[in-house]
PDB file of C-alpha atoms and ligand atoms in Angstrom:
ATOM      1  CA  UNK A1111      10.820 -16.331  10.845  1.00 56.00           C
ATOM      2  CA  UNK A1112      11.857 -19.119   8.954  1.00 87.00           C
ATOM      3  CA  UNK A1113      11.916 -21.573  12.024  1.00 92.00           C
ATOM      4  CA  UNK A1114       8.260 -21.404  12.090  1.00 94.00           C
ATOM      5  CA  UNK A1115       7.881 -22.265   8.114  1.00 96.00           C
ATOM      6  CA  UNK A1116      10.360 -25.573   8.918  1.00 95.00           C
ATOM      7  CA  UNK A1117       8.008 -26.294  11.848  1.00 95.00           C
ATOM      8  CA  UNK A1118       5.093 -26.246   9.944  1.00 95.00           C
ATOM      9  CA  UNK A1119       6.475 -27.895   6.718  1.00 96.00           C
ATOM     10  CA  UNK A1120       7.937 -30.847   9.284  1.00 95.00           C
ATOM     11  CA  UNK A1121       3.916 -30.700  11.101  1.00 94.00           C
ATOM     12  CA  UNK A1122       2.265 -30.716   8.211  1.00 94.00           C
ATOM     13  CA  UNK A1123       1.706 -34.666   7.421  1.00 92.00           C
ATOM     14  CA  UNK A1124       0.173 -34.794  10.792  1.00 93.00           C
ATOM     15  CA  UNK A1125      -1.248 -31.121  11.689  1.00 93.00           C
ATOM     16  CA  UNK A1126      -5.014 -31.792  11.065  1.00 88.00           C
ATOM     17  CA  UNK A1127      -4.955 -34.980  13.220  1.00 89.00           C
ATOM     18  CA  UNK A1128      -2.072 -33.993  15.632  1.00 87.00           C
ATOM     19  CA  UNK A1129      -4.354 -30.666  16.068  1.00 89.00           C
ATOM     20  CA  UNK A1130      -7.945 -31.024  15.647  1.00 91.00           C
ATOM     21  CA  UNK A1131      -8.673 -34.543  16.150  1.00 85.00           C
ATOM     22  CA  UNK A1132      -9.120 -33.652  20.152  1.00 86.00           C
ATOM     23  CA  UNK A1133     -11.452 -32.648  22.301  1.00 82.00           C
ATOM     24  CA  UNK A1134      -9.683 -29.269  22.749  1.00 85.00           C
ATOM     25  CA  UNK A1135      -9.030 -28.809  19.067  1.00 89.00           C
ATOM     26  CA  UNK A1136     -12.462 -30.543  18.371  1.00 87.00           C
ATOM     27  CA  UNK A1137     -13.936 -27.884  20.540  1.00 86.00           C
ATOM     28  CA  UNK A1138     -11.781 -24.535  19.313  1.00 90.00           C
ATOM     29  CA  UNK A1139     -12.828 -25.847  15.356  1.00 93.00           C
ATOM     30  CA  UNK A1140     -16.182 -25.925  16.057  1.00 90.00           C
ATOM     31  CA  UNK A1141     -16.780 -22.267  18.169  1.00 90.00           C
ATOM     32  CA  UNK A1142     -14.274 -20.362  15.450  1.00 94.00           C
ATOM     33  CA  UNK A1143     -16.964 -21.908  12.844  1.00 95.00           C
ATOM     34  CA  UNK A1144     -19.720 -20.814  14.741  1.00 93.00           C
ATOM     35  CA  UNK A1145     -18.200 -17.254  14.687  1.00 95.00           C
ATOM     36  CA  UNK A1146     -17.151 -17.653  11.352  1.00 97.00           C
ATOM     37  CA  UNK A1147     -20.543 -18.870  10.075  1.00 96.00           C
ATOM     38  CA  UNK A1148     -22.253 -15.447  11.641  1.00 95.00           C
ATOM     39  CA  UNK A1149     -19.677 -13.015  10.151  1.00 97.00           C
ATOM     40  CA  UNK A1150     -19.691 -14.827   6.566  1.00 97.00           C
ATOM     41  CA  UNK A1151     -22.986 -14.442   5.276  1.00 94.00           C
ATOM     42  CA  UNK A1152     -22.404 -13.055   1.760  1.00 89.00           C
ATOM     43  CA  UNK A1153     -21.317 -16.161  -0.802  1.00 86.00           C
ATOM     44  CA  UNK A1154     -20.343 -13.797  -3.523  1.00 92.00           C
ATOM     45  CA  UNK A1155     -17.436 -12.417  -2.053  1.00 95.00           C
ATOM     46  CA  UNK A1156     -13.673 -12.679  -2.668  1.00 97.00           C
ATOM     47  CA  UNK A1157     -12.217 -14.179   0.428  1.00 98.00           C
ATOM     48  CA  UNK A1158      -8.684 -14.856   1.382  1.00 98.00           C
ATOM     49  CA  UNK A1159      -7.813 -17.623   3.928  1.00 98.00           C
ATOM     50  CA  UNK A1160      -4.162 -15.944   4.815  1.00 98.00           C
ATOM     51  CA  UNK A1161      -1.486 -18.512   6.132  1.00 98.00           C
ATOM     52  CA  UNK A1162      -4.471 -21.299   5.145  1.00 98.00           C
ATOM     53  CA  UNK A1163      -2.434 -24.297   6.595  1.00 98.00           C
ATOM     54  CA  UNK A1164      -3.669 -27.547   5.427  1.00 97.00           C
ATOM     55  CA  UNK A1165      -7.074 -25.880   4.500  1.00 97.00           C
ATOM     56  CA  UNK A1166      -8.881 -26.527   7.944  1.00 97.00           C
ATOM     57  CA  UNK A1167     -11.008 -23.094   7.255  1.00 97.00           C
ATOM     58  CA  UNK A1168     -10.437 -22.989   3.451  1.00 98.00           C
ATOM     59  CA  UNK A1169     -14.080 -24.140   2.610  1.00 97.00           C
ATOM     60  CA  UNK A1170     -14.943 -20.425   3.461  1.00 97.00           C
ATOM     61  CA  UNK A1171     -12.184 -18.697   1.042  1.00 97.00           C
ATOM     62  CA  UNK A1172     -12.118 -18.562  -2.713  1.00 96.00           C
ATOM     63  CA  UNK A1173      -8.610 -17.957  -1.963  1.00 98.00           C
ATOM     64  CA  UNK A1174      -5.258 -19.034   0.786  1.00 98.00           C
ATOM     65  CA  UNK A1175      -1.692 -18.260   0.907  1.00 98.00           C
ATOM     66  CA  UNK A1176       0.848 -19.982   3.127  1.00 98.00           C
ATOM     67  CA  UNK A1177       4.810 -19.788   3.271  1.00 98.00           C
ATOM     68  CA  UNK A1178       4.664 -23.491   4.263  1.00 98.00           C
ATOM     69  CA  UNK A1179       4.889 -25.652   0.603  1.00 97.00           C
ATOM     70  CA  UNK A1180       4.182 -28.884   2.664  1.00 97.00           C
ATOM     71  CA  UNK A1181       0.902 -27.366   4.044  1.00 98.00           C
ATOM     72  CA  UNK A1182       0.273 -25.980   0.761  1.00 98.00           C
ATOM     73  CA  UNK A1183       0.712 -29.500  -0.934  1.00 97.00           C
ATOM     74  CA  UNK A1184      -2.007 -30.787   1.746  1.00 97.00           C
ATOM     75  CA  UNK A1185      -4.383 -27.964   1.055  1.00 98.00           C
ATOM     76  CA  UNK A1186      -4.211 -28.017  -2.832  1.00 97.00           C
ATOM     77  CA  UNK A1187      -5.173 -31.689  -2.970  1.00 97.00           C
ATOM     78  CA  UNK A1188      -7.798 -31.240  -0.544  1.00 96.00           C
ATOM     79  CA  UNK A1189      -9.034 -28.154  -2.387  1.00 97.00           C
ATOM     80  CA  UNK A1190      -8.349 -28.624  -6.008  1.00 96.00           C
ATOM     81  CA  UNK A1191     -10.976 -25.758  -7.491  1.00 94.00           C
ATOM     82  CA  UNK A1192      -9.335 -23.278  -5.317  1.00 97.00           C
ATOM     83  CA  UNK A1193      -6.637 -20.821  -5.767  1.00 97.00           C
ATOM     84  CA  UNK A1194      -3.828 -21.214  -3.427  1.00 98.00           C
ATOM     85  CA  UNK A1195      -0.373 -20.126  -3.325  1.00 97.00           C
ATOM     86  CA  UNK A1196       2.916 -20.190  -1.515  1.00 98.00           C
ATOM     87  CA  UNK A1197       4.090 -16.901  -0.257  1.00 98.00           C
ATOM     88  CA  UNK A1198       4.494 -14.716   2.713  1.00 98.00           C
ATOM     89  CA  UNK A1199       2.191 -13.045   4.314  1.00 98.00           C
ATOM     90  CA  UNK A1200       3.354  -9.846   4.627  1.00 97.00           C
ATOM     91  CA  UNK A1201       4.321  -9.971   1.079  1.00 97.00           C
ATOM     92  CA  UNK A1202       1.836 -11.628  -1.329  1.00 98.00           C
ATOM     93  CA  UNK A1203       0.970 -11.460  -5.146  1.00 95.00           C
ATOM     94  CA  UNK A1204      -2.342 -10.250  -4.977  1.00 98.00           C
ATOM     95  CA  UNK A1205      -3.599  -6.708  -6.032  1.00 97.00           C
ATOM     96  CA  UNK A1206      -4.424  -4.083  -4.087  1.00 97.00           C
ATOM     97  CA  UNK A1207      -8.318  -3.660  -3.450  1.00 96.00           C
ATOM     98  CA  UNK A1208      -9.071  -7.742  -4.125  1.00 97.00           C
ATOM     99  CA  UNK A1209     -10.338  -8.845  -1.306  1.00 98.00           C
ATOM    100  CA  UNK A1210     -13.523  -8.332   0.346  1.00 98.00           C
ATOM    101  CA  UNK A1211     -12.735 -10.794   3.656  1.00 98.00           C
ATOM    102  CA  UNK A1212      -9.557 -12.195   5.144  1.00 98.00           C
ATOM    103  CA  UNK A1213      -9.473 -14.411   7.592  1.00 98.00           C
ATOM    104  CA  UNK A1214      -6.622 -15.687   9.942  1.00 98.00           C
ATOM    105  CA  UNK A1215      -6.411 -17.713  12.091  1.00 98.00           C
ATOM    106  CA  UNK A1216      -4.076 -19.862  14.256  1.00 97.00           C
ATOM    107  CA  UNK A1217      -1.738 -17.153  12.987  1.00 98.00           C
ATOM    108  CA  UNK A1218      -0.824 -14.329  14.537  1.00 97.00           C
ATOM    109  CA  UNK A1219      -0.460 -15.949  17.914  1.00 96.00           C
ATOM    110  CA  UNK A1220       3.150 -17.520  16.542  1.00 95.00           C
ATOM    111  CA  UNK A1221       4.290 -13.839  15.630  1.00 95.00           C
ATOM    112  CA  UNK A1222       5.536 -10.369  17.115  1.00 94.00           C
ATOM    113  CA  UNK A1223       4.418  -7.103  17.138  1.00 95.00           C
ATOM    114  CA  UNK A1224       6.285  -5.731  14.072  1.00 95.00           C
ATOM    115  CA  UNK A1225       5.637  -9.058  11.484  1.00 96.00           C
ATOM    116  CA  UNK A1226       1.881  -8.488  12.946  1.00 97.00           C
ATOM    117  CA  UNK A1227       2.254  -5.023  11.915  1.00 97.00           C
ATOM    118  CA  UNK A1228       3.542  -5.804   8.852  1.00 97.00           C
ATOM    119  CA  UNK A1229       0.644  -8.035   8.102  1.00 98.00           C
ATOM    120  CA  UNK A1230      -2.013  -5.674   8.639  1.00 98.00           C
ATOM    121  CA  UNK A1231      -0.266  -3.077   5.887  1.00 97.00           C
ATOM    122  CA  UNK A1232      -0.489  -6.001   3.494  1.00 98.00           C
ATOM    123  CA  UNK A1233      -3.978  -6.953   4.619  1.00 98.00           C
ATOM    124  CA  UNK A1234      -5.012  -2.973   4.403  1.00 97.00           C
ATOM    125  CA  UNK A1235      -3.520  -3.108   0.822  1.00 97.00           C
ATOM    126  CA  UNK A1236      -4.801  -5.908  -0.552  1.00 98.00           C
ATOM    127  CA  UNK A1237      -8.536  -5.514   1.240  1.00 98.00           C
ATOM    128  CA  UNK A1238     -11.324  -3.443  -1.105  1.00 97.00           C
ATOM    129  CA  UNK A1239     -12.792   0.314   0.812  1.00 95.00           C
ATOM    130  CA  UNK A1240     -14.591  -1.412   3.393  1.00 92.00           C
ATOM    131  CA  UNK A1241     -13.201  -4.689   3.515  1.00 97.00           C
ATOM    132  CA  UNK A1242     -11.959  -6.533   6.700  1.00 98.00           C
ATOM    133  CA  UNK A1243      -9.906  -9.114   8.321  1.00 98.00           C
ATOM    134  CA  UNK A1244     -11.247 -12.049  10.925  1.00 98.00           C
ATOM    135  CA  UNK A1245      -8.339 -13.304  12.860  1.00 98.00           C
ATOM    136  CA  UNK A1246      -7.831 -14.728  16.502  1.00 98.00           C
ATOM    137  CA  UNK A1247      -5.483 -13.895  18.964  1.00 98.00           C
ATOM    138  CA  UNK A1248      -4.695 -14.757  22.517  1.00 97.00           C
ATOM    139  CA  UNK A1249      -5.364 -12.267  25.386  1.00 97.00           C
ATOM    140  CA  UNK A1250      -3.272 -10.993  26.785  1.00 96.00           C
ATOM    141  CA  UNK A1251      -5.407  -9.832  30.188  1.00 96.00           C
ATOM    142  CA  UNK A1252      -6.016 -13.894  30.652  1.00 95.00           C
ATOM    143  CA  UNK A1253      -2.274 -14.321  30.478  1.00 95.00           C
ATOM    144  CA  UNK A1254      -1.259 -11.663  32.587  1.00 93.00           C
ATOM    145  CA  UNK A1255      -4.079 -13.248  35.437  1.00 92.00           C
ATOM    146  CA  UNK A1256      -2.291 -16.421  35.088  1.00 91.00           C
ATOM    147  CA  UNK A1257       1.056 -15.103  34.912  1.00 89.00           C
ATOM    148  CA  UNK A1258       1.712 -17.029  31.772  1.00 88.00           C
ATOM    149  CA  UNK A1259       5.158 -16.575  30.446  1.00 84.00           C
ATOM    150  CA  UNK A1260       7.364 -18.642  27.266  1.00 83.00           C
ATOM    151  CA  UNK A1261      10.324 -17.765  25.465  1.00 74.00           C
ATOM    152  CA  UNK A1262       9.175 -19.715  22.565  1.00 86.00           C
ATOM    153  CA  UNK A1263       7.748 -18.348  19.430  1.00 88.00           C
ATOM    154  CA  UNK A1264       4.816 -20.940  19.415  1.00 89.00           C
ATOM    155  CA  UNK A1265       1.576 -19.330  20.332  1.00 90.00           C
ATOM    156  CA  UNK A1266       3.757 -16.299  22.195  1.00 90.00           C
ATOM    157  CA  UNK A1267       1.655 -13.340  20.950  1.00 95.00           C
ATOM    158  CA  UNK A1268      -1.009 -12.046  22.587  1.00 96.00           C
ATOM    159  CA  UNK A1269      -2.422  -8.416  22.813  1.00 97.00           C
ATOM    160  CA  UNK A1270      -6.283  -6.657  23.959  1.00 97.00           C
ATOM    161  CA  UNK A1271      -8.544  -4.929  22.558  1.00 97.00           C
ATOM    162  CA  UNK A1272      -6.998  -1.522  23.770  1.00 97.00           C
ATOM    163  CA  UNK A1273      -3.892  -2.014  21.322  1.00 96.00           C
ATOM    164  CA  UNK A1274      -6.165  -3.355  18.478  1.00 97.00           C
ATOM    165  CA  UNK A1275      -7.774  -0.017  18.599  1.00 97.00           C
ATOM    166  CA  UNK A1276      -4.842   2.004  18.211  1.00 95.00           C
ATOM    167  CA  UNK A1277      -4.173   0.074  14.874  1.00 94.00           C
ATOM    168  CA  UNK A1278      -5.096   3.482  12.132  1.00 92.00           C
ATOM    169  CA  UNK A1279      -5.638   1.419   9.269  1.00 96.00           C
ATOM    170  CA  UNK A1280      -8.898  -0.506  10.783  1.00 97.00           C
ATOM    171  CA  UNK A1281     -11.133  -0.381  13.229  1.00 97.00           C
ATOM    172  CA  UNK A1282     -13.147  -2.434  15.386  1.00 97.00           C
ATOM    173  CA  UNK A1283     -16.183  -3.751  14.346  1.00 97.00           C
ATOM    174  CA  UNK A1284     -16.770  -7.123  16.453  1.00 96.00           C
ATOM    175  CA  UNK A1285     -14.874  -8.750  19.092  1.00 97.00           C
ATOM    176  CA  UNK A1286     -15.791 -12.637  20.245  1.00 95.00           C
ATOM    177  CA  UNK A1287     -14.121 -14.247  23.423  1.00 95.00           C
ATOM    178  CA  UNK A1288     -13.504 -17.851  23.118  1.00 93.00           C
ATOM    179  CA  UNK A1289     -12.897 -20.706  25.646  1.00 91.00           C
ATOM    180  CA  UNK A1290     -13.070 -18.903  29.130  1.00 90.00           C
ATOM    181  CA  UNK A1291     -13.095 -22.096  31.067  1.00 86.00           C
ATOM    182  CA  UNK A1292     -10.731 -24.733  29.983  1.00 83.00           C
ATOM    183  CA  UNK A1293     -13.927 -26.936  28.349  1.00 82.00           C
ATOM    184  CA  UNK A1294     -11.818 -29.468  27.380  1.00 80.00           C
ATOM    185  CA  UNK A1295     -10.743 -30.768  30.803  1.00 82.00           C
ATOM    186  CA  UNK A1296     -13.722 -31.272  32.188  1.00 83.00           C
ATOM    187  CA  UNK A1297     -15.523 -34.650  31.911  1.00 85.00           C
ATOM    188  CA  UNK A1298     -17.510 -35.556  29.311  1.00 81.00           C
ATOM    189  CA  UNK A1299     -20.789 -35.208  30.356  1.00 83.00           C
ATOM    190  CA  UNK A1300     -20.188 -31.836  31.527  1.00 83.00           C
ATOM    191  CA  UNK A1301     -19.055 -30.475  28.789  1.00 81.00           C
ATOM    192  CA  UNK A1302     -22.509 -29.518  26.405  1.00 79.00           C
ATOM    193  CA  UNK A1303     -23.546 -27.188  29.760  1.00 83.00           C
ATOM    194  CA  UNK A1304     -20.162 -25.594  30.417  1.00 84.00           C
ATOM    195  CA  UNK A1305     -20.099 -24.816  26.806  1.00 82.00           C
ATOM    196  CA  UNK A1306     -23.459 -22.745  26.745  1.00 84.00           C
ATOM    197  CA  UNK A1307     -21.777 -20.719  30.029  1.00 89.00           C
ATOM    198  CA  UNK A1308     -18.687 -20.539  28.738  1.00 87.00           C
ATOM    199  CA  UNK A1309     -20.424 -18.372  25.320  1.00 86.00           C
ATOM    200  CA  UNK A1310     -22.308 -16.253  27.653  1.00 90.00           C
ATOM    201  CA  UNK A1311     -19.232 -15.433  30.018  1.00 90.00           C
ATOM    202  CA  UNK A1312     -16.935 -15.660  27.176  1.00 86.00           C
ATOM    203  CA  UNK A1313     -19.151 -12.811  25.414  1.00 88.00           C
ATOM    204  CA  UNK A1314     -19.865 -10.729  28.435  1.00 92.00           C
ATOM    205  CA  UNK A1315     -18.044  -7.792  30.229  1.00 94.00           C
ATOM    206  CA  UNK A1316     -15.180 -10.726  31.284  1.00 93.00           C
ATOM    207  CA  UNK A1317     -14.626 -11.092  27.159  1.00 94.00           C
ATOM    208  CA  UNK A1318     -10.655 -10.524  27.543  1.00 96.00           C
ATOM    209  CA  UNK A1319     -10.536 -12.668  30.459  1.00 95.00           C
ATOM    210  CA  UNK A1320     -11.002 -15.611  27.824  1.00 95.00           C
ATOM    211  CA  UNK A1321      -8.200 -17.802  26.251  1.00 95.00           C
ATOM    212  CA  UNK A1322      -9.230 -16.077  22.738  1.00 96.00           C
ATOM    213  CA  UNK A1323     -10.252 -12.960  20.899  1.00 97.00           C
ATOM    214  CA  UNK A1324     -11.833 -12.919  18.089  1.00 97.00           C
ATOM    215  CA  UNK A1325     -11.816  -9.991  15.952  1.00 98.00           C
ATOM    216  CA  UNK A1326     -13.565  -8.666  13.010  1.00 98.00           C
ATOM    217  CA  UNK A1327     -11.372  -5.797  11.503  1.00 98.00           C
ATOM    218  CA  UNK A1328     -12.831  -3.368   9.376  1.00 97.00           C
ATOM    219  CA  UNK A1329     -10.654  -1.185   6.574  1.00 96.00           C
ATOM    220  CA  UNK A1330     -10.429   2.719   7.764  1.00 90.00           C
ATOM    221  CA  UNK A1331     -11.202   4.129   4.973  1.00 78.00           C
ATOM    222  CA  UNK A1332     -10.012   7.679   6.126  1.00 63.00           C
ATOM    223  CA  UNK A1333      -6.497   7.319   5.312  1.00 53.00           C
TER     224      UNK A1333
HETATM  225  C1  SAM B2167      -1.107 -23.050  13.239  1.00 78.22           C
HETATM  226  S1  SAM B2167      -1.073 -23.013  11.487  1.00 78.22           S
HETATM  227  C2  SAM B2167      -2.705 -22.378  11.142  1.00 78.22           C
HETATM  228  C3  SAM B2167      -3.278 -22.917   9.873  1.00 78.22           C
HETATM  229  C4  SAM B2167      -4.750 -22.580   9.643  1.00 78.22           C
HETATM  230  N1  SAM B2167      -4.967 -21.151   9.537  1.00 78.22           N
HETATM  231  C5  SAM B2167      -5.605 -23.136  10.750  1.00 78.22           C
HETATM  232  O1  SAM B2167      -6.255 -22.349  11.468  1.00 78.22           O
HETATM  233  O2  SAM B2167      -5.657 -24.358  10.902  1.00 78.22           O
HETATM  234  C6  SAM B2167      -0.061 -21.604  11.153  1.00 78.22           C
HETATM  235  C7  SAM B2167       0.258 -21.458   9.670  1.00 78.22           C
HETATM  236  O3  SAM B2167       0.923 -20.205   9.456  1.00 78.22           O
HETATM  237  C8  SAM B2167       1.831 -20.394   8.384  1.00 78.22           C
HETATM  238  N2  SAM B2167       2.800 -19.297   8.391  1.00 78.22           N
HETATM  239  C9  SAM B2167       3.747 -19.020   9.313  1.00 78.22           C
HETATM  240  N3  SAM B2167       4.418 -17.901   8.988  1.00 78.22           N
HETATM  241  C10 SAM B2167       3.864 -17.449   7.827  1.00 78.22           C
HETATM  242  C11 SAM B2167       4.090 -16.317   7.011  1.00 78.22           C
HETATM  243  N4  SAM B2167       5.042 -15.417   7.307  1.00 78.22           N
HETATM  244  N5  SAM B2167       3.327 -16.145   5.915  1.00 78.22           N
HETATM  245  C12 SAM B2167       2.364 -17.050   5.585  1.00 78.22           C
HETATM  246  N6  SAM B2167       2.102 -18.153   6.329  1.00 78.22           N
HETATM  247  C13 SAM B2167       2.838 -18.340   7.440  1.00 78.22           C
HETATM  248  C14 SAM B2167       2.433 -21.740   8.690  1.00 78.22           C
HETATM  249  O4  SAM B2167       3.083 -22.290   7.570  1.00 78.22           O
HETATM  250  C15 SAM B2167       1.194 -22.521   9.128  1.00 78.22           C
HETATM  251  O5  SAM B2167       0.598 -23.189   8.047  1.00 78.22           O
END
């Protein structure tokens, strides 16, 4: 795993504009807030922003973690009254039963199956009775219409709602689909309209026919 931590240390000077500053990533930022600003209703509780980046979603945690130091180092000084630290996350420092939110994202999509797996342990740990995890992942029922394939690690991942379910330590409480049509290649002046379709399709029976999943997690406390 440690190519991805020296790709992100070597991005990190230039992730937020490299990233976000385009329509696409303009677009992406603003519907994960709009998700996020549902789901996150509660200001008093502990939240953890797990592998945090350069803080693009850190105004809604109390708390991040990266293994990157460089994106730490961007996120600290951007964030000074927070509490942020360097460490894996499949591994981190915290207690178990801290948390009452985690969110992820931009995250899993770079990993396999078992680090995922691993991450969700930690995540169960570390998450109070009832807590649970927002995270994004790519769909895999999009990629298999378009017969997308890479043998990178960037963005590889993807998996449906079907596996998510079989996960014993949390269940399903939400799912979101995000970006069914390909918004940002579309002109301008097209865009505000294909973005109201692209919720309602996005959010419909075709949900994992979008780009994205969204999902909001919730602890099993059963086990
Ligand atoms: C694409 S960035 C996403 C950053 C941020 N969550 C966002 O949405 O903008 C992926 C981040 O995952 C971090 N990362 C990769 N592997 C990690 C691991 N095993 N534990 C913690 N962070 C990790 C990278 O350092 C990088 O900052």
């Amino acid at each position: 795993m440690d190519k991805i931590i020296d790709y992100y240390d070597n991005l990190a000077e230039t992730y937020d504009e490299n990233r976000f500053e385009n329509t696409y990533g303009k677009f992406i930022d603003k519907q994960e807030r709009n998700i996020l600003n549902q789901l996150l209703t509660n200001s008093k509780e502990m939240i953890l922003d797990l592998a945090c980046g350069s803080g693009r979603l850190l105004n809604y945690a109390n708390f991040g973690v990266d293994a990157s130091s460089k994106m730490i180092e961007i996120s600290k000084h951007k964030f000074q009254n927070k509490s942020i630290y360097l460490a894996d996350a499949e591994k981190t420092q915290f207690e178990a039963n801290t948390f009452d939110t985690i969110i992820s994202f931009h995250f899993f999509m770079h990993l396999n199956q078992n680090k995922v797996d691993k991450i969700l342990e930690e995540c169960y740990r570390i998450l109070k009775p009832n807590g649970r995890i927002i995270f994004d992942v790519p769909s895999i029922k999009r990629r298999e219409l378009l017969n997308f394939k890479t043998n990178e690690w960037h963005g590889a991942y993807s998996t449906s709602i079907a596996v998510l379910k079989q996960n014993h330590h949390f269940k399903i409480n939400q799912t979101f689909g995000l970006l069914f049509f390909p918004i940002h290649r579309f002109p301008k002046f097209a865009r505000n309209f294909l973005v109201k379709i692209d919720l309602i399709i996005a959010n419909s029976f075709l949900k994992e026919y979008s780009s994205y999943l969204i999902i909001e997690y919730k602890k099993n406390d059963d086990n």
